[in-house]
Coordinates of C-alpha atoms in Angstrom, one line a residue:
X982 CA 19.3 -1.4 -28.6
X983 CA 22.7 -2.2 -27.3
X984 CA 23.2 -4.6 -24.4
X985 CA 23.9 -1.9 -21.3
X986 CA 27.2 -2.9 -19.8
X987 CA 27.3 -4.3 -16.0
X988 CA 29.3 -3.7 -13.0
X989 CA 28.8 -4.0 -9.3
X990 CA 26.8 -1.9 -7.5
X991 CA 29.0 -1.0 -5.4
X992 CA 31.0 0.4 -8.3
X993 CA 28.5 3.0 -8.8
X994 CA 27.8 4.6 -4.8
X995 CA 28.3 7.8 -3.3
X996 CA 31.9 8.4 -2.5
X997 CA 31.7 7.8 1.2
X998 CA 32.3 5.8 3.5
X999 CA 28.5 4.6 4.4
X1000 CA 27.3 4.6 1.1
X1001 CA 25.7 1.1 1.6
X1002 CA 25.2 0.7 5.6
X1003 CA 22.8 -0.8 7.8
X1004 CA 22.3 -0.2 11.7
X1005 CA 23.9 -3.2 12.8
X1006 CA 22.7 -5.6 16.2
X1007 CA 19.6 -4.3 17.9
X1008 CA 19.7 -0.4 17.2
X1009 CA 16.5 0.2 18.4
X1010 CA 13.9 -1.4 20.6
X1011 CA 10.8 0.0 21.2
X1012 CA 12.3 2.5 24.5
X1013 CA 14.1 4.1 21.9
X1014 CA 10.6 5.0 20.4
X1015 CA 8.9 8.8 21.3
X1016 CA 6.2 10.7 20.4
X1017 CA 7.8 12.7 17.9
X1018 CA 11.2 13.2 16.7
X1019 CA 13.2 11.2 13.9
X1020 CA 10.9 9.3 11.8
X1021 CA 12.0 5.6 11.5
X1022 CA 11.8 4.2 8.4
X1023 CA 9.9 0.5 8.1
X1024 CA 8.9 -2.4 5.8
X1025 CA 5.5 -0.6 6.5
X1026 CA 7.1 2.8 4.5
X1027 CA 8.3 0.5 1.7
X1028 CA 5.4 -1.4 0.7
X1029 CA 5.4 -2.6 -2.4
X1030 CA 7.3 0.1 -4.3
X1031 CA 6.4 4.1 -4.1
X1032 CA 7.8 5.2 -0.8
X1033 CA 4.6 5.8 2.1
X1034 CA 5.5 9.0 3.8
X1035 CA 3.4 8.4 7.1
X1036 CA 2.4 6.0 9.9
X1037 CA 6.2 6.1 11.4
X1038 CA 7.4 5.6 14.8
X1039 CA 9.8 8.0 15.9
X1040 CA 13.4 8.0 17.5
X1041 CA 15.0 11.3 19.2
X1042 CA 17.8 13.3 17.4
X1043 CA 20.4 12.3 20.1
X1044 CA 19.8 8.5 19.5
X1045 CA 19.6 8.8 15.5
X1046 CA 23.0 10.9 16.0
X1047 CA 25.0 7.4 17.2
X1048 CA 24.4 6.4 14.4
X1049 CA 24.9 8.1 11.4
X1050 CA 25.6 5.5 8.5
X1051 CA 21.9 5.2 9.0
X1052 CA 20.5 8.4 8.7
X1053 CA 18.6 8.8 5.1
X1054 CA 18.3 11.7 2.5
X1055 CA 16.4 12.3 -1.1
X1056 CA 17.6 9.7 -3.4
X1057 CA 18.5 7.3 -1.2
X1058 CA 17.5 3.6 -2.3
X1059 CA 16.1 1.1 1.0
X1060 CA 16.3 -2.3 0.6
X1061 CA 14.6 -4.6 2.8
X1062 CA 17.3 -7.8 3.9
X1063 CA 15.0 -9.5 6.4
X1064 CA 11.5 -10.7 6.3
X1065 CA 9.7 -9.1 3.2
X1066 CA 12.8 -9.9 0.8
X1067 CA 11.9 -7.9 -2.8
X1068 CA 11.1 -4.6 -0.5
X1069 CA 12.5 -1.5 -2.2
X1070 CA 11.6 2.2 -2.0
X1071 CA 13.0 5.3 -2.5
X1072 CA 13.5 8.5 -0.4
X1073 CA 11.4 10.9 -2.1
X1074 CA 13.1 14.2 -3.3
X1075 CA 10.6 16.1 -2.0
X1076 CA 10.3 14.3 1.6
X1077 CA 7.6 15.2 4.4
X1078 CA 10.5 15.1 6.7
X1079 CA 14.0 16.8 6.7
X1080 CA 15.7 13.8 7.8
X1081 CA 14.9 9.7 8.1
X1082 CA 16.4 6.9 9.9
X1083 CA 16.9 3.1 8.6
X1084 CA 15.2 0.3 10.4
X1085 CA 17.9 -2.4 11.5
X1086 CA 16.0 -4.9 8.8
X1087 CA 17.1 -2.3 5.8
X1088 CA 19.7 -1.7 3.9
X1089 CA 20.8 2.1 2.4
X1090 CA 22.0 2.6 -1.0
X1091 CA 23.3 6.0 -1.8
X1092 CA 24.3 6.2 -5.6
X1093 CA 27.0 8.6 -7.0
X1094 CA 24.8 10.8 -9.3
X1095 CA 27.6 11.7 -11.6
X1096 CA 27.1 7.7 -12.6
X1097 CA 23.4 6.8 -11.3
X1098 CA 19.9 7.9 -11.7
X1099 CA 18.8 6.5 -8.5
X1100 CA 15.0 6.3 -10.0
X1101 CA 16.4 4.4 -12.3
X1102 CA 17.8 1.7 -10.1
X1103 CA 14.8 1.5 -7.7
X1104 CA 12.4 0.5 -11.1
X1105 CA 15.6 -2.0 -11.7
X1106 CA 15.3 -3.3 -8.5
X1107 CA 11.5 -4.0 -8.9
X1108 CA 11.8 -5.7 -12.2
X1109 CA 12.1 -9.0 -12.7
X1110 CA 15.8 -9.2 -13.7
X1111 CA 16.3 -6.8 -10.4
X1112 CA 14.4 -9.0 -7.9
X1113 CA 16.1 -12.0 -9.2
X1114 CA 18.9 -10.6 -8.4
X1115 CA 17.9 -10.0 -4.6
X1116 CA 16.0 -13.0 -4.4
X1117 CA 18.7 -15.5 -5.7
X1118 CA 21.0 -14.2 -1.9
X1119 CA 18.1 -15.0 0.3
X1120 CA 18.3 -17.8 3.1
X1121 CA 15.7 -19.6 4.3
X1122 CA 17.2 -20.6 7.4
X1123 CA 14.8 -19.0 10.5
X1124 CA 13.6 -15.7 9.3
X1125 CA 14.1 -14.9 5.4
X1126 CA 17.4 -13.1 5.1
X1127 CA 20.2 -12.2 2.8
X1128 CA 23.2 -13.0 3.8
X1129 CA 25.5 -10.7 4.4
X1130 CA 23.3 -7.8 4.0
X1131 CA 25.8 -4.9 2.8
X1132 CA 28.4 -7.3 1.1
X1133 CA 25.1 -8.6 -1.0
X1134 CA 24.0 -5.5 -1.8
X1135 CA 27.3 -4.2 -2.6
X1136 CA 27.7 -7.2 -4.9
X1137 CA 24.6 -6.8 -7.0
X1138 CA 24.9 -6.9 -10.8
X1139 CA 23.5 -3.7 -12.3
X1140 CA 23.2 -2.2 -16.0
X1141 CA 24.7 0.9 -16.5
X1142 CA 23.4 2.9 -19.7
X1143 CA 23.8 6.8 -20.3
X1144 CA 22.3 8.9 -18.3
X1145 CA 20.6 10.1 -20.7
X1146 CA 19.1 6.5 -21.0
X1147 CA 18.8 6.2 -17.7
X1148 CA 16.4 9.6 -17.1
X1149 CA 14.7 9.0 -20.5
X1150 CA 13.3 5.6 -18.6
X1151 CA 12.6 7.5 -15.6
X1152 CA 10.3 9.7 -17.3
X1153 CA 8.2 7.1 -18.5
X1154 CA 7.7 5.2 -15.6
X1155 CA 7.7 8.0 -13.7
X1156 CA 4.5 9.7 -15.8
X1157 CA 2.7 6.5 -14.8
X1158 CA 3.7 6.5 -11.1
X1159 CA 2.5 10.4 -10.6
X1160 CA -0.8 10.0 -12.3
X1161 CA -1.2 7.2 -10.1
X1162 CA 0.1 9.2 -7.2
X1163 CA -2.4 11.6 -8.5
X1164 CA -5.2 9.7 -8.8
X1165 CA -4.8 8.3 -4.9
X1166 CA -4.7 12.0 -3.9
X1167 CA -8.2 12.1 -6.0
X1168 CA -9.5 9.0 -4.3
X1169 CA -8.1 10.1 -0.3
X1170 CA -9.8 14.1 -1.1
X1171 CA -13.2 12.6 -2.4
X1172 CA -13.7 10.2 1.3
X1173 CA -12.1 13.4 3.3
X1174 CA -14.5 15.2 1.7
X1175 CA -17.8 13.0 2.0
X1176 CA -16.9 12.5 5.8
X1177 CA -16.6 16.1 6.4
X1178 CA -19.9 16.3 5.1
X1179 CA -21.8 13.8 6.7
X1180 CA -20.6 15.1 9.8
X1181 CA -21.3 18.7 9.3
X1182 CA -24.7 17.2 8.1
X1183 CA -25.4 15.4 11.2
X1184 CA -24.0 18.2 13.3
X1185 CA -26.1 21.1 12.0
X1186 CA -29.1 19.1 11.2
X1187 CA -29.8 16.6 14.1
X1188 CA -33.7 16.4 13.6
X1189 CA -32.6 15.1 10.2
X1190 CA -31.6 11.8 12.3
X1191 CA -32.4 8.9 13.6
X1192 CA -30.5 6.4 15.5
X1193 CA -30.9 2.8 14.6
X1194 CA -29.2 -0.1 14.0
X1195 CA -26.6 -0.9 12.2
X1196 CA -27.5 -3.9 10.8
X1197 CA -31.1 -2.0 9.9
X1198 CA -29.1 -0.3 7.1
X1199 CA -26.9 -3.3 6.1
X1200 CA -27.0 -6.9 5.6
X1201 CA -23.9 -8.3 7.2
X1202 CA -22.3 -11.6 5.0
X1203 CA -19.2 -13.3 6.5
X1204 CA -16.7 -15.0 4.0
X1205 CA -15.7 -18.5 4.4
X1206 CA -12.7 -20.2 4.9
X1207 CA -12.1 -20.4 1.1
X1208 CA -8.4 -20.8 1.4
X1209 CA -9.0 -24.1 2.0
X1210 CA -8.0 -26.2 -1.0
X1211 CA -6.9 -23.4 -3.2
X1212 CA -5.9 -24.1 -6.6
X1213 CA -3.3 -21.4 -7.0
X1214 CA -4.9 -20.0 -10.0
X1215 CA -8.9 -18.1 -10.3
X1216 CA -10.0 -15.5 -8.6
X1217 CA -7.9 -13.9 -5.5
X1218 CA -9.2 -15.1 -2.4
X1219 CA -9.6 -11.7 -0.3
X1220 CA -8.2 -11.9 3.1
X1221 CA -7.8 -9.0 5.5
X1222 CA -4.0 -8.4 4.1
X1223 CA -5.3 -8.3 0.4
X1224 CA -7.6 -5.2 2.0
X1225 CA -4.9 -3.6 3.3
X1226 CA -2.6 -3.9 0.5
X1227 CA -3.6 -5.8 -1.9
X1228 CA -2.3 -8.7 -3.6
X1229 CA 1.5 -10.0 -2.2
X1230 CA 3.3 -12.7 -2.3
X1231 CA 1.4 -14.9 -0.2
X1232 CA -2.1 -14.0 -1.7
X1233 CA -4.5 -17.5 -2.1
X1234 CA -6.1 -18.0 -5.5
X1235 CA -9.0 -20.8 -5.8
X1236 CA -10.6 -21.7 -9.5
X1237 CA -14.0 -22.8 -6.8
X1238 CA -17.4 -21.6 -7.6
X1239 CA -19.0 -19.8 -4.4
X1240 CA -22.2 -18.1 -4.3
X1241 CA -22.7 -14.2 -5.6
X1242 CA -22.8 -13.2 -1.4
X1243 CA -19.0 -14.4 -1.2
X1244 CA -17.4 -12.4 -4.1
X1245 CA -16.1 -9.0 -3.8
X1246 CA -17.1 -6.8 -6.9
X1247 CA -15.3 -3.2 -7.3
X1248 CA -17.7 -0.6 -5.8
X1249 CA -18.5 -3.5 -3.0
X1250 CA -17.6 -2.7 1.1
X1251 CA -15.3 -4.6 2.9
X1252 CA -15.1 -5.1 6.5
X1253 CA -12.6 -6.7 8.3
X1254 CA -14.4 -7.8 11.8
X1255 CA -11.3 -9.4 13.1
X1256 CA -7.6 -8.9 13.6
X1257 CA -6.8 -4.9 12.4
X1258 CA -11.0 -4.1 12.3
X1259 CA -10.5 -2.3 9.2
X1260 CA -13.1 -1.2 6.1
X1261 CA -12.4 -0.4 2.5
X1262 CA -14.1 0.3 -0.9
X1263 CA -12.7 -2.6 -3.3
X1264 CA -12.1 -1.9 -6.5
X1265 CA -9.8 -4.7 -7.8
X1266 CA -11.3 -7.4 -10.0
X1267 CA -13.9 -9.6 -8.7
X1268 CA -12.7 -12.1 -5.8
X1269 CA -14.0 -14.3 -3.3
X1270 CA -14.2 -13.0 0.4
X1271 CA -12.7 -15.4 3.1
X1272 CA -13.7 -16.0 6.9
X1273 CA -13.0 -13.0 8.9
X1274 CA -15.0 -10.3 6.5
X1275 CA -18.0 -9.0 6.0
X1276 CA -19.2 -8.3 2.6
X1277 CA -21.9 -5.3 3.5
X1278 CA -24.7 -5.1 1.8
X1279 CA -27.0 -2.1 1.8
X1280 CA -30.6 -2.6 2.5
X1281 CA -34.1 -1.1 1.6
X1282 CA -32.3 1.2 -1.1
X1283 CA -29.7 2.8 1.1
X1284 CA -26.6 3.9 -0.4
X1285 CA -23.2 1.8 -0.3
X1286 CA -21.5 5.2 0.7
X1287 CA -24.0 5.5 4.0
X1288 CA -22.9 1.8 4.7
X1289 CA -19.4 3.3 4.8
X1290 CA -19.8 6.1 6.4
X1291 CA -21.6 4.4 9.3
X1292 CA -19.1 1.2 9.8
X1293 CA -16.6 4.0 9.8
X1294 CA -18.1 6.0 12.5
X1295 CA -18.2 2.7 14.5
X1296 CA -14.4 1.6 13.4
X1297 CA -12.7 3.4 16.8
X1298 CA -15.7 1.4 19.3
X1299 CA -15.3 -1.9 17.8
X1300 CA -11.3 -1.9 17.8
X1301 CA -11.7 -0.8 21.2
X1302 CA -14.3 -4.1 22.2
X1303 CA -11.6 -6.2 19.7
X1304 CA -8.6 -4.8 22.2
X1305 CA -10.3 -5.8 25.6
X1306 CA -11.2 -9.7 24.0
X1307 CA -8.7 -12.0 25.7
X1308 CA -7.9 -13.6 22.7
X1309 CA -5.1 -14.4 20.0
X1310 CA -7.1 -12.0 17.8
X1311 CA -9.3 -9.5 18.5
X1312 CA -13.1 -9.3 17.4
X1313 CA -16.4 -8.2 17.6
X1314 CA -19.6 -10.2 17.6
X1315 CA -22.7 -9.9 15.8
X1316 CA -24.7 -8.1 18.2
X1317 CA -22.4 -4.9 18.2
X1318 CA -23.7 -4.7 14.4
X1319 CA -26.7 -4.4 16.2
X1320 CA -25.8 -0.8 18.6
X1321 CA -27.2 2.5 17.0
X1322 CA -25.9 4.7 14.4
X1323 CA -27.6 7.9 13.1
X1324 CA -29.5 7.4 10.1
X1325 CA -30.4 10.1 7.7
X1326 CA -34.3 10.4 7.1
X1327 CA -35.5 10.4 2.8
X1328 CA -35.2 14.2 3.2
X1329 CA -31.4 14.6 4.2
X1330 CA -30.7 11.2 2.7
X1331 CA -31.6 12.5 -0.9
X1332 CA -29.8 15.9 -0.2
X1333 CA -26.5 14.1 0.5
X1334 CA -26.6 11.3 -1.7
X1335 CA -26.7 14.3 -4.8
X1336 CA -23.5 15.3 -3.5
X1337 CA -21.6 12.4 -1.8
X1338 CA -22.9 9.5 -4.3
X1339 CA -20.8 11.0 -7.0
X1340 CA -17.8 11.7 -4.2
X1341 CA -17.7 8.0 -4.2
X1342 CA -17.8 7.0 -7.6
X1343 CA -15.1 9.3 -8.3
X1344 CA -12.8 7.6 -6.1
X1345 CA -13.7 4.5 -7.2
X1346 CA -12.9 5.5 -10.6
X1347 CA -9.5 7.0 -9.7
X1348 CA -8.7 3.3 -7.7
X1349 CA -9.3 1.3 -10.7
X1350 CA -7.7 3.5 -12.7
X1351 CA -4.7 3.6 -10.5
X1352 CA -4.8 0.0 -10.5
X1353 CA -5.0 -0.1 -14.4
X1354 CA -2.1 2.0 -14.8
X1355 CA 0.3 -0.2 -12.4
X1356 CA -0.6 -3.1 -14.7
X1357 CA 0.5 -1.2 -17.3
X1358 CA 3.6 0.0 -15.3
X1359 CA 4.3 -4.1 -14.6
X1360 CA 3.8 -5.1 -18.1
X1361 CA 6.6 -1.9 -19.4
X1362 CA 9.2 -2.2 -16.7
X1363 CA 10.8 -5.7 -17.3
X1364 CA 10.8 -4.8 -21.4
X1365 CA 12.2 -1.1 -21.0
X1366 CA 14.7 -2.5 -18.5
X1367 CA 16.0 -5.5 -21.1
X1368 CA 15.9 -3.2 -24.1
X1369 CA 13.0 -5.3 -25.6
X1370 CA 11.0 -1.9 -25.8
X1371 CA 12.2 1.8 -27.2
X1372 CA 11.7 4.8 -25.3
X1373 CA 9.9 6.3 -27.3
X1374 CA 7.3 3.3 -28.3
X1375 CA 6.8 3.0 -24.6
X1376 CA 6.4 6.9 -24.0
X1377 CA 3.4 6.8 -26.7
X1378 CA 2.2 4.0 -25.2
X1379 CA 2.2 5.8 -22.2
X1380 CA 0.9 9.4 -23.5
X1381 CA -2.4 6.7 -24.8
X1382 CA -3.1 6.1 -21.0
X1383 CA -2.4 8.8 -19.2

């Protein structure tokens, strides 16, 4: 395959004036926010690649308006220049929202699509070759930065194959990221589904109940401060940011033996008792659990999926007992694992665990299958984007996998 030619990136945006723009000085602060309105586009939207088209704070129309270099369409590449340097998403094309407004620590990139695929250049931009290229502008001074922002971004050295090239790579990449997408639709509609049905259980069927303790049903085991130490290669060392969203930059890995009640195994419930008081099915590879979370442990042959469906139900209290502690980080202690929680008897028990046990192995399934295919969606896009790999050798790879 031929070496694709370069040019700035500059050379290849929208023909207008704010093409590459940011919302300069302090645009927003958090008076500017209201209950609904303009949704404000954040590191939290970018994660670590597929754009997340929820949990947004709003602006009105009138205050997005002064500012219209900012406001965001379909196709529009964000960049993160401040803080989480490497962040970069994509408007979708087919966006919750009519219209989006950048965060002052973003930069827009609107591509002329007579010369760019912009799917193309936001898997560029997450390949190695493309983060090196964002990474190799950053200072370190205060708060990670690029300097310069829109001149940097401008400045970046992109390929520029066919188009043709350009959409034959999006299609491949693309096939893994919607099967993905699909499979995390799978995963969110089988725990929507078990929760309504638990409830509906418990609401029609009462007698079926009893309340007791939480920490009847499950043995609580709190990780250990195994960050301690670490010796940057093993097992990831789960902390309550690796729940959330899984391994980054700053994820701890330790080579140290810890005993079987420390590691996380996929199927295995989390609980975050501190900080963001948050709960989540793992399903990455086995790791070790640090301070701060409870591995939960179902007792007396009760279900994992009851364990969740309980600490759930208690999620809202316990953030609410974290929020009144007057301390640097909210928590609970171990007598709230102790309050009540209605408990199925072996009757209703047995009739929900036909139905919801298999609701939860089929998420867990479509997370570790999700996770499978991003591997494989890592291990394609730094070869496809150096020419190193055919089109068509990675589409049958991919047609083998999904």
């Amino acid at each position: 395959m031929a070496e694709w030619p370069t040019v700035r990136f500059e050379e290849i945006a929208a023909p207008e004036k704010s093409a590459f723009s940011k919302p300069y000085g302090s645009a927003y602060t958090r008076n500017d926010y209201v209950p609904s309105g303009i949704p404000l586009v954040r590191g939290v939207n970018l994660g670590a690649g597929p754009f997340h088209d929820d949990d947004f704070v709003f602006i009105s129309s009138e205050k997005a308006d002064t500012l219209p270099g900012a406001n965001l369409k379909p196709g529009d590449l964000v960049i993160t220049h401040r803080g989480t340097i490497g962040q970069v998403s994509m408007i979708p094309r087919n966006p919750r929202h009519d219209r989006y407004v950048l965060s002052t620590s973003q930069v827009k990139a609107r591509l002329d699509h007579a010369k760019a695929v912009p799917e193309f250049y936001y898997y560029w931009l997450l390949s190695p070759v493309g983060q090196k290229e964002i990474l190799q502008h950053v200072s370190t001074v205060g708060v990670p930065g690029l300097v310069q922002p829109v001149a940097t971004v401008k400045s970046f050295k992109v390929p520029v194959p066919s188009l043709d090239e350009q959409r034959s790579v999006v299609a491949v990449l693309g096939a893994l990221d919607d099967k993905i997408a699909v499979n995390e639709r799978i995963a969110t509609t089988a725990d929507d589904l078990s929760r309504a049905l638990f409830g509906e259980v418990l609401l029609k069927s009462v007698d079926g109940f009893s309340d007791q303790p939480l920490s009847a049903v499950a043995e609580f085991i709190n990780g250990r401060a195994f960050t301690k130490g670490a010796t940057g290669t093993g097992r990831m060392v789960v902390r309550i940011a690796e729940i959330n969203s899984g391994p980054g930059v700053s994820t701890v890995y330790n080579e140290i033996d810890v005993p079987d009640r420390h590691l996380a195994r996929p199927g295995d419930l989390l609980f975050a008792w501190s900080g963001s008081l948050t709960a989540a099915r793992w399903f990455r590879p086995e790791a070790i659990i640090n301070q701060h979370i409870f591995k939960c442990i179902p007792r007396d042959g009760y279900p994992i999926w009851l364990v969740s469906q309980l600490v759930h139900r208690k999620l809202d209290e316990f953030r609410a007992i974290a929020a009144d502690k007057a301390t640097t980080m909210g928590h609970i202690q171990r007598r709230h694992l102790d309050e009540p929680v209605p408990v199925p008897g072996p009757k209703t028990l047995g009739a929900l665990d036909r139905v919801i046990s298999p609701l939860w192995e089929r998420a867990l399934v479509a997370e570790q299958e999700s996770l499978s295919l991003a591997t494989l969606r890592g291990t394609l896009l730094p070869q496809l984007m150096s020419g190193r790999i055919r089109v068509k050798a990675a589409e049958k790879i991919v047609e083998d996998h999904v």
